[in-house]
PDB file of C-alpha atoms in Angstrom:
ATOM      1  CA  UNK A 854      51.978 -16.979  50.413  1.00 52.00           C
ATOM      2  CA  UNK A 855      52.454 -13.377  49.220  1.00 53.00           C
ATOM      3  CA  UNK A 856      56.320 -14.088  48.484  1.00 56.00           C
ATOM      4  CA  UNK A 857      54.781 -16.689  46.165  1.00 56.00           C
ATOM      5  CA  UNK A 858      52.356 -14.551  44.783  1.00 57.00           C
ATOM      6  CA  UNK A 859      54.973 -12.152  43.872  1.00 57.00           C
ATOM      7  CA  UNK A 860      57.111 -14.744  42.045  1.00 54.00           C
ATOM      8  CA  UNK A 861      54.279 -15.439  40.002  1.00 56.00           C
ATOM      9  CA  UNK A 862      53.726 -12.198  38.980  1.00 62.00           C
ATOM     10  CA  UNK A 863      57.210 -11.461  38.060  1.00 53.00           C
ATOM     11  CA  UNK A 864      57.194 -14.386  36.090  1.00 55.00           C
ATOM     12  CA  UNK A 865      53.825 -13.852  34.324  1.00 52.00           C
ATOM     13  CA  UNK A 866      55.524  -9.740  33.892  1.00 63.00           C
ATOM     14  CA  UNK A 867      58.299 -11.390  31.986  1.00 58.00           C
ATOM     15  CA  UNK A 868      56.751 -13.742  30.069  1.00 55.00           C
ATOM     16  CA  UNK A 869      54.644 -11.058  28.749  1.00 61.00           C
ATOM     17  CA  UNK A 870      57.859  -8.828  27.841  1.00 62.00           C
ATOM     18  CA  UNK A 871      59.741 -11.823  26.269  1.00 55.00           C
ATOM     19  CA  UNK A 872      56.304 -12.446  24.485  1.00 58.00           C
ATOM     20  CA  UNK A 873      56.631  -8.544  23.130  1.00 60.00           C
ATOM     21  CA  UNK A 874      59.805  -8.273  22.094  1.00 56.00           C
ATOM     22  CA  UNK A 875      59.694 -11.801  19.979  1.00 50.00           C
ATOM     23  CA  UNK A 876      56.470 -10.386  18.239  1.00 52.00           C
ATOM     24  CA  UNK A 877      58.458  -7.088  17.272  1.00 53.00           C
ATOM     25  CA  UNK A 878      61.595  -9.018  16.520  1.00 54.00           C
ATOM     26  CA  UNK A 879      59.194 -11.357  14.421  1.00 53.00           C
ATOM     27  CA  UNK A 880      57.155  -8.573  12.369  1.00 57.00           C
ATOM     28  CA  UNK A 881      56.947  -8.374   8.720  1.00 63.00           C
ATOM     29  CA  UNK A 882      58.250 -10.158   5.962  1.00 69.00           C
ATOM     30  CA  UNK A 883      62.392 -10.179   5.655  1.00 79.00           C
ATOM     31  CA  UNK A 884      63.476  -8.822   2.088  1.00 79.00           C
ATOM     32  CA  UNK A 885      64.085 -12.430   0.454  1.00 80.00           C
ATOM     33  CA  UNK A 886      60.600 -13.117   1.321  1.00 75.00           C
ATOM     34  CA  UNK A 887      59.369 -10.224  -0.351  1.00 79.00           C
ATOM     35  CA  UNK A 888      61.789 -11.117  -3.717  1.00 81.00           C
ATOM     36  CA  UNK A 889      60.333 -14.709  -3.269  1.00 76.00           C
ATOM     37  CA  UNK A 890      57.117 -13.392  -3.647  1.00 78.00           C
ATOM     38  CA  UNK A 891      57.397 -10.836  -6.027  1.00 82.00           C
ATOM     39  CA  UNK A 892      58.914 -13.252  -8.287  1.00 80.00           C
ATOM     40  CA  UNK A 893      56.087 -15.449  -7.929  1.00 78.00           C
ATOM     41  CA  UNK A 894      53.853 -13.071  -8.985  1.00 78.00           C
ATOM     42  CA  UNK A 895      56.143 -12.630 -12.049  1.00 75.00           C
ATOM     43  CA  UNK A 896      55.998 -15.813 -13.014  1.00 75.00           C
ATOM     44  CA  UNK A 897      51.729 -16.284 -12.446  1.00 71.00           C
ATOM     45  CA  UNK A 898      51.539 -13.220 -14.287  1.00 71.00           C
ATOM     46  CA  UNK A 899      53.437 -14.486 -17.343  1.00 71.00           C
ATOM     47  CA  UNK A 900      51.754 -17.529 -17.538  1.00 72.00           C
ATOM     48  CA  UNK A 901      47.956 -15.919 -17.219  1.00 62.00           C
ATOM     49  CA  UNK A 902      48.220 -12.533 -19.260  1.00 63.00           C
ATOM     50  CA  UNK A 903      48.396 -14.200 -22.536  1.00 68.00           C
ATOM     51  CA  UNK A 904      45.053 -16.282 -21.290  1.00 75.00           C
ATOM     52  CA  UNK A 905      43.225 -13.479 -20.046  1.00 72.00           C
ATOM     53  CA  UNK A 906      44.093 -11.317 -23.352  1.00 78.00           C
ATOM     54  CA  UNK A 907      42.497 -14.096 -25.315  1.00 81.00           C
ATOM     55  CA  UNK A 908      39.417 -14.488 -23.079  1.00 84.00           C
ATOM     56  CA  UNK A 909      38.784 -10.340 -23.475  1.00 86.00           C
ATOM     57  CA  UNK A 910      39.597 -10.400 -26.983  1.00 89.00           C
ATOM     58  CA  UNK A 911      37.090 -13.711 -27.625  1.00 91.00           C
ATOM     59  CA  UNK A 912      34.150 -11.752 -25.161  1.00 92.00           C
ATOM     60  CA  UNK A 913      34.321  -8.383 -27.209  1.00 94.00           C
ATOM     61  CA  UNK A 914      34.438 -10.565 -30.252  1.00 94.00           C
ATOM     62  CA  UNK A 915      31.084 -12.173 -29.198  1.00 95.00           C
ATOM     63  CA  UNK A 916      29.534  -9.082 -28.343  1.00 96.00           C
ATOM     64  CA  UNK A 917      30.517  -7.583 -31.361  1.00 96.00           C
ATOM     65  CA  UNK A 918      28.846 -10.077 -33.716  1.00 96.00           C
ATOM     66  CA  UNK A 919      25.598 -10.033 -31.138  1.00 96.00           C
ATOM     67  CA  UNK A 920      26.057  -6.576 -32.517  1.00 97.00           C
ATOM     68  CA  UNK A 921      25.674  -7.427 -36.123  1.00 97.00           C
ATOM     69  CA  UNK A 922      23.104  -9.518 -35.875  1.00 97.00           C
ATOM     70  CA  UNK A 923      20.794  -6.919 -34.075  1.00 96.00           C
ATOM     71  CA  UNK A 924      21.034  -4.737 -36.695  1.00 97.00           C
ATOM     72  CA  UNK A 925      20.322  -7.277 -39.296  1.00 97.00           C
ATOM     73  CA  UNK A 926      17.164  -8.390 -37.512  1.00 97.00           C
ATOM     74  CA  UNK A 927      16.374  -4.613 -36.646  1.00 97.00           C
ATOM     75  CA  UNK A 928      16.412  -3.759 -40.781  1.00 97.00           C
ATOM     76  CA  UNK A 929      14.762  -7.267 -41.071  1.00 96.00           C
ATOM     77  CA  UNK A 930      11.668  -6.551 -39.036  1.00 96.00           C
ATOM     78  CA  UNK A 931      11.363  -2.355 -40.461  1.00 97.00           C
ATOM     79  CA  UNK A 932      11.056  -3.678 -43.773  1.00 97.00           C
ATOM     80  CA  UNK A 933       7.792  -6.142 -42.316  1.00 96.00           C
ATOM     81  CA  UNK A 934       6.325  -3.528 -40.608  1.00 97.00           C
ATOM     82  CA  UNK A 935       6.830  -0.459 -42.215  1.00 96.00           C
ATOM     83  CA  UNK A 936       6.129  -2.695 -46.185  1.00 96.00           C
ATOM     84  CA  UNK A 937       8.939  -1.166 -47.687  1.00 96.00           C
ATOM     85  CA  UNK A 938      12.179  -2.158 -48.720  1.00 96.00           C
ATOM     86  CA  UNK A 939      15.040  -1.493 -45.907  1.00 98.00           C
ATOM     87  CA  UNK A 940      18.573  -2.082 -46.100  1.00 98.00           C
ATOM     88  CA  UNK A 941      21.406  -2.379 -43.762  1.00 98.00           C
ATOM     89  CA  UNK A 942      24.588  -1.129 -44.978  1.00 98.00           C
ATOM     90  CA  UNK A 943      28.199  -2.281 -43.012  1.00 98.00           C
ATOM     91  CA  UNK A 944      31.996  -0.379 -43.537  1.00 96.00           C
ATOM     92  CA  UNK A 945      34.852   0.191 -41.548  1.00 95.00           C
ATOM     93  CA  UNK A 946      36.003   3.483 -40.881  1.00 94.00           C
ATOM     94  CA  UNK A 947      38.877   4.372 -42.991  1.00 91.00           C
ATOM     95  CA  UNK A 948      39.879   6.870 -40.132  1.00 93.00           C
ATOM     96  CA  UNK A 949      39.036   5.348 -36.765  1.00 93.00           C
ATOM     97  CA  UNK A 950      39.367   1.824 -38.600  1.00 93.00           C
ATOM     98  CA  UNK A 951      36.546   0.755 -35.940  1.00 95.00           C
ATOM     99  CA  UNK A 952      33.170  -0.953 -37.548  1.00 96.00           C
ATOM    100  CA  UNK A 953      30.187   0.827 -38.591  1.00 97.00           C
ATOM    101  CA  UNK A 954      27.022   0.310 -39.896  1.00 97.00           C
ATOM    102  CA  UNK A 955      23.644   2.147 -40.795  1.00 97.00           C
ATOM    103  CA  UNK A 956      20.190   1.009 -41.631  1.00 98.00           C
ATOM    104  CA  UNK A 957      17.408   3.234 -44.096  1.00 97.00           C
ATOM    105  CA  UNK A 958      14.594   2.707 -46.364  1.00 97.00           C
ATOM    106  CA  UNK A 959      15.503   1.798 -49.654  1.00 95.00           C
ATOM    107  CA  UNK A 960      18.577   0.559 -51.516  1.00 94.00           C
ATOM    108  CA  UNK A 961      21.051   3.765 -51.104  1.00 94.00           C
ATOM    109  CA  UNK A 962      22.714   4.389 -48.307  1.00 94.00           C
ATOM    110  CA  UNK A 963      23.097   7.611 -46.338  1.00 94.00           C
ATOM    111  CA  UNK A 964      26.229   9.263 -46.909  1.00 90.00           C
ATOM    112  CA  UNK A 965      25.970  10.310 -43.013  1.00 93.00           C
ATOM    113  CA  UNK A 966      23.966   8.705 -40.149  1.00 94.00           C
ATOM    114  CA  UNK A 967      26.432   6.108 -39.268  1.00 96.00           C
ATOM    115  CA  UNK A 968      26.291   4.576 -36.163  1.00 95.00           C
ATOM    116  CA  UNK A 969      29.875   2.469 -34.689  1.00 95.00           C
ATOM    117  CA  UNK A 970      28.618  -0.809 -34.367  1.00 95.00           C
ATOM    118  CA  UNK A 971      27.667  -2.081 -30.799  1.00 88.00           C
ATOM    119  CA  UNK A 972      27.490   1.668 -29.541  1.00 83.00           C
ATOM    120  CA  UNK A 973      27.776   0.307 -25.847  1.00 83.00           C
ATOM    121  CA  UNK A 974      30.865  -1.909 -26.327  1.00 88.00           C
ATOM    122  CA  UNK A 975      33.167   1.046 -27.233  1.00 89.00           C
ATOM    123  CA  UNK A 976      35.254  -0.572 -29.630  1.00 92.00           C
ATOM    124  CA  UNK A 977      38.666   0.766 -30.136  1.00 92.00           C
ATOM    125  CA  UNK A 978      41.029   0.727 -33.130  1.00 91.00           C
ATOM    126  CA  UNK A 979      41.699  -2.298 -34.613  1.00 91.00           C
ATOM    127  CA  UNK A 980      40.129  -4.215 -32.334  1.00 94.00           C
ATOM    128  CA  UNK A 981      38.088  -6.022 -34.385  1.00 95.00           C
ATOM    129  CA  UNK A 982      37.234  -5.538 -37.952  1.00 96.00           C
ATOM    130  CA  UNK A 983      34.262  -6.687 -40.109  1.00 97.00           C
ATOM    131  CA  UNK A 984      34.706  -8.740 -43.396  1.00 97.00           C
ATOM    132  CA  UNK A 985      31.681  -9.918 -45.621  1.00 97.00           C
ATOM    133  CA  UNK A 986      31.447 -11.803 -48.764  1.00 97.00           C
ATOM    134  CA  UNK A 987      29.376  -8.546 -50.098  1.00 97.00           C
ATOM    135  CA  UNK A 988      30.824  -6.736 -53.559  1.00 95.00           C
ATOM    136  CA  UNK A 989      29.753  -2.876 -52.401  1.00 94.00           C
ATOM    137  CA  UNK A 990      27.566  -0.419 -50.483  1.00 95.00           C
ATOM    138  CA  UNK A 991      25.548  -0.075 -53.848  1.00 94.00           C
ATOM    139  CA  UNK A 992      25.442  -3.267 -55.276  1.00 94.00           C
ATOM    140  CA  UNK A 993      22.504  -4.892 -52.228  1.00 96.00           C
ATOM    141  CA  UNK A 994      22.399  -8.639 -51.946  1.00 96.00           C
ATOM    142  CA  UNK A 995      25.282  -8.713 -54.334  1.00 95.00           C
ATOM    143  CA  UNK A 996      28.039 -11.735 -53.623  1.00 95.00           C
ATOM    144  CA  UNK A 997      31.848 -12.001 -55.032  1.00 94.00           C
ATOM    145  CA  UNK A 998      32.309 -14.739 -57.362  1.00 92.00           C
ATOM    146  CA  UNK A 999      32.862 -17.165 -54.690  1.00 93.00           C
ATOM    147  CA  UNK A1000      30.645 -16.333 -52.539  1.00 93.00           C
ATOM    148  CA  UNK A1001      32.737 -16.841 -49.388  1.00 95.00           C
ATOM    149  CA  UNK A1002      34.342 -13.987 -46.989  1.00 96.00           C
ATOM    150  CA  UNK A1003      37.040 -11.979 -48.514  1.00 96.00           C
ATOM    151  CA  UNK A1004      39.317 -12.397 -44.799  1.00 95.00           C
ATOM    152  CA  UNK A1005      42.260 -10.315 -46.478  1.00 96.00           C
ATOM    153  CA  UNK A1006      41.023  -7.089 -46.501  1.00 95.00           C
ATOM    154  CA  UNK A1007      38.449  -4.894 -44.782  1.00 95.00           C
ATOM    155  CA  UNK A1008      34.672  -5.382 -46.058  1.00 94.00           C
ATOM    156  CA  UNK A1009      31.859  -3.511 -46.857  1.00 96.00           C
ATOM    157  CA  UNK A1010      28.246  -4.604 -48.129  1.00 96.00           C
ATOM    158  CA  UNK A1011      24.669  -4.252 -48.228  1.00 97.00           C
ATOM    159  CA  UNK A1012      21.627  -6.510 -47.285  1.00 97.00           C
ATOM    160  CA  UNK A1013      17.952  -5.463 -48.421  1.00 97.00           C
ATOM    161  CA  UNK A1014      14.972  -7.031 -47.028  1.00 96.00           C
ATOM    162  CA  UNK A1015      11.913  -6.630 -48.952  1.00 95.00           C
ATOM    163  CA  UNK A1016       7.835  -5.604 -47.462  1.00 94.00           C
ATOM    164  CA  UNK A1017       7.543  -9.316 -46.343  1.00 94.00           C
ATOM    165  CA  UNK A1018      10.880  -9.417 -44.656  1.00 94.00           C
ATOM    166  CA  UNK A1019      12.415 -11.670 -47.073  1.00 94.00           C
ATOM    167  CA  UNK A1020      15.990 -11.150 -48.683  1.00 95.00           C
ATOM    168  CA  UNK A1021      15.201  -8.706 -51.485  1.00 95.00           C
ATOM    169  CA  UNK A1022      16.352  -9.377 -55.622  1.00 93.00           C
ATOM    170  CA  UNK A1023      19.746  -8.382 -56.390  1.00 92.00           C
ATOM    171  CA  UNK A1024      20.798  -4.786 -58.019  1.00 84.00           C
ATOM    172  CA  UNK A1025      19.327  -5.752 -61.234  1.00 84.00           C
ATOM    173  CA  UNK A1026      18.040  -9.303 -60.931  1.00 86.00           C
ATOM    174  CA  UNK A1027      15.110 -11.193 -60.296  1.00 85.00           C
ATOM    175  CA  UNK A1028      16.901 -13.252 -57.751  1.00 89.00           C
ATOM    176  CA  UNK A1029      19.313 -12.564 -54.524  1.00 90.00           C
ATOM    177  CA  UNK A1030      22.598 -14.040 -54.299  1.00 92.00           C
ATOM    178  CA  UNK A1031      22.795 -16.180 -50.988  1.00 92.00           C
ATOM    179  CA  UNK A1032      24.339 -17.090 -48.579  1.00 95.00           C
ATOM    180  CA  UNK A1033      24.621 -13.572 -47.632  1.00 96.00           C
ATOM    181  CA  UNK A1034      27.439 -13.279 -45.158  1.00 97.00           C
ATOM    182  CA  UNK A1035      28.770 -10.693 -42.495  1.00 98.00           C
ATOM    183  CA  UNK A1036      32.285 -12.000 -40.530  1.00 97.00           C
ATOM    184  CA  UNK A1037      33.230  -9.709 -37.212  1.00 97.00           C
ATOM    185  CA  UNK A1038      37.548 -10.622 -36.291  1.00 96.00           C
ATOM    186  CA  UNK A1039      40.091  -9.868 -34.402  1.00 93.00           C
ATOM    187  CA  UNK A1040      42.895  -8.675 -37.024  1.00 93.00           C
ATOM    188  CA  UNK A1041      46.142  -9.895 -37.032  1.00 92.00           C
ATOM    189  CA  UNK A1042      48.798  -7.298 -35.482  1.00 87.00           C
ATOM    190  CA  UNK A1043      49.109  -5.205 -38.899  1.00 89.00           C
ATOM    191  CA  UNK A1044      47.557  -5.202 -42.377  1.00 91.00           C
ATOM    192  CA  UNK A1045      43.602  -5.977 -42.337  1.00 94.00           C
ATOM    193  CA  UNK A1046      43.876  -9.992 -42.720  1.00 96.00           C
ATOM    194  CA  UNK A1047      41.918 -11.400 -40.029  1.00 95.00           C
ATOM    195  CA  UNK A1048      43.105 -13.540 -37.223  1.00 92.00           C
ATOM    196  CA  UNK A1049      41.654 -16.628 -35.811  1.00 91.00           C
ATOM    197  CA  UNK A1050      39.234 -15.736 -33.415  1.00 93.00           C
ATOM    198  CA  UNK A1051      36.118 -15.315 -36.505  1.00 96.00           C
ATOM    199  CA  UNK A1052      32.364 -14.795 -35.653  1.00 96.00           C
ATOM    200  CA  UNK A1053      29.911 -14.466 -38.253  1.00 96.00           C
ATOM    201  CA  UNK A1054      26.096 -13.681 -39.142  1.00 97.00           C
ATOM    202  CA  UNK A1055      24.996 -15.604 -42.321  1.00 96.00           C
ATOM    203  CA  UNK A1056      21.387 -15.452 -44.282  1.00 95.00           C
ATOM    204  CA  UNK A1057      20.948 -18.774 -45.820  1.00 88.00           C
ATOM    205  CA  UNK A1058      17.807 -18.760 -47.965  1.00 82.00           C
ATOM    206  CA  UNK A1059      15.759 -16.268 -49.683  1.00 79.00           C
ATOM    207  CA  UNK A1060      13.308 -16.239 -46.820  1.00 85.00           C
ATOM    208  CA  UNK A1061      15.465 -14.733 -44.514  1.00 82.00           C
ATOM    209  CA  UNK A1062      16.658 -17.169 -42.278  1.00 90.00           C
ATOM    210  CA  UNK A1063      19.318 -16.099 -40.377  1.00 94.00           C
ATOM    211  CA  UNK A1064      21.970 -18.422 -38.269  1.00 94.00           C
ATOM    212  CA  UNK A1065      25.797 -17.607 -36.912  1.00 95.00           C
ATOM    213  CA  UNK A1066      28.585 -19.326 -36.980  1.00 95.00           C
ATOM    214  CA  UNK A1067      32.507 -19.518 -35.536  1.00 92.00           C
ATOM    215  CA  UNK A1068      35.945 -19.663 -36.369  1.00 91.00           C
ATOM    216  CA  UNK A1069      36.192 -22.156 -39.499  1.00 89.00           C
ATOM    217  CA  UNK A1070      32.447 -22.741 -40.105  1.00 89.00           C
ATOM    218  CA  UNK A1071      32.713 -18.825 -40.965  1.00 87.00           C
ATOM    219  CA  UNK A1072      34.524 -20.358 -44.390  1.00 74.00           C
TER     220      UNK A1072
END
């Protein structure tokens, strides 16, 4: 019985070696399993970058025209409460080339003051520019001839809202020129035309009202 108790050990002894050395033999990945994967990874990488760029570039986008229409309301609701005329005023910086904006009582704006729109986002260069269907800083409430978003070139404008919130009369006029529109987009790689991805802010009557709209319906 102890003979047989021995065997058993020296069998169970090397098992346990044999058991040992095939888990060290057996460790880790051989190098065409690394290659394999590493070239899978390649290849998902590829395919999801372009994807995820678009998905980063349409969430800033979104946040960016959130942006615009905080201010507009914000300018909207000083003129109400304080009874005085108030005016947003929108530009791109000709330096940074990042979005900026500033709102004041009256129909002049500020030569300083201004404030990079969305001052949490931390917009970079060219990330996304603005584009309105606004003539000038000067000229409030003012429209080009056709009235729709100049998308070839960098914009700039002013909105006034009057002591009862409304859309205030035109430089020199007894009426506004609507729809009144403000157009955030990603730009195309160089130049200022915009891209595709569009979001815009849009007063529609001479009350005020205020609605957004995306990609074509920006047109």
């Amino acid at each position: 019985m102890a003979n047989n108790h021995k065997i058993k050990n020296l069998i169970v002894k090397s098992l346990q070696i044999h058991r040992q050395r095939y888990i060290r033999q057996d460790a880790g990945f051989t190098l065409i399993e690394m290659l394999v994967v590493i070239l899978m990874i390649g290849i998902l990488s590829a395919i999801a970058a372009p994807n995820w760029m678009t998905f980063v570039s349409r969430q800033r986008l979104n946040k960016a025209s959130d942006a615009v229409l905080s201010v507009i309301k914000q300018t909207q609701t000083e003129a109400k409460s304080k009874k005085r005329n108030y005016s947003v005023s929108f530009q791109v910086n000709s330096t940074t080339n990042i979005p900026e904006y500033i709102i004041y009582q009256g129909t002049t704006p500020p030569s300083s003051g201004w404030t990079t729109l969305g001052d949490t986002l931390g917009l970079q260069a060219r990330q996304v520019f603005l584009y309105t269907n606004l003539t000038s800083l000067t000229a409030f409430n003012t429209t080009n001839a056709s009235k729709n978003i100049v998308a070839t070139t960098t914009g700039t404008g002013t909105i006034t809202f009057d002591y009862i919130g409304a859309v205030a009369n035109k430089t020199g006029s007894t009426v506004a020129d609507t729809p009144l529109k403000v157009m955030v987009a990603t730009p195309q790689s160089t130049g200022s035309v915009a891209g595709s991805l569009k979001r815009c802010v849009i007063i529609d009557g001479l009350i005020g009202g205020i609605r957004t709209a995306k990609d074509t319906d920006c047109s």
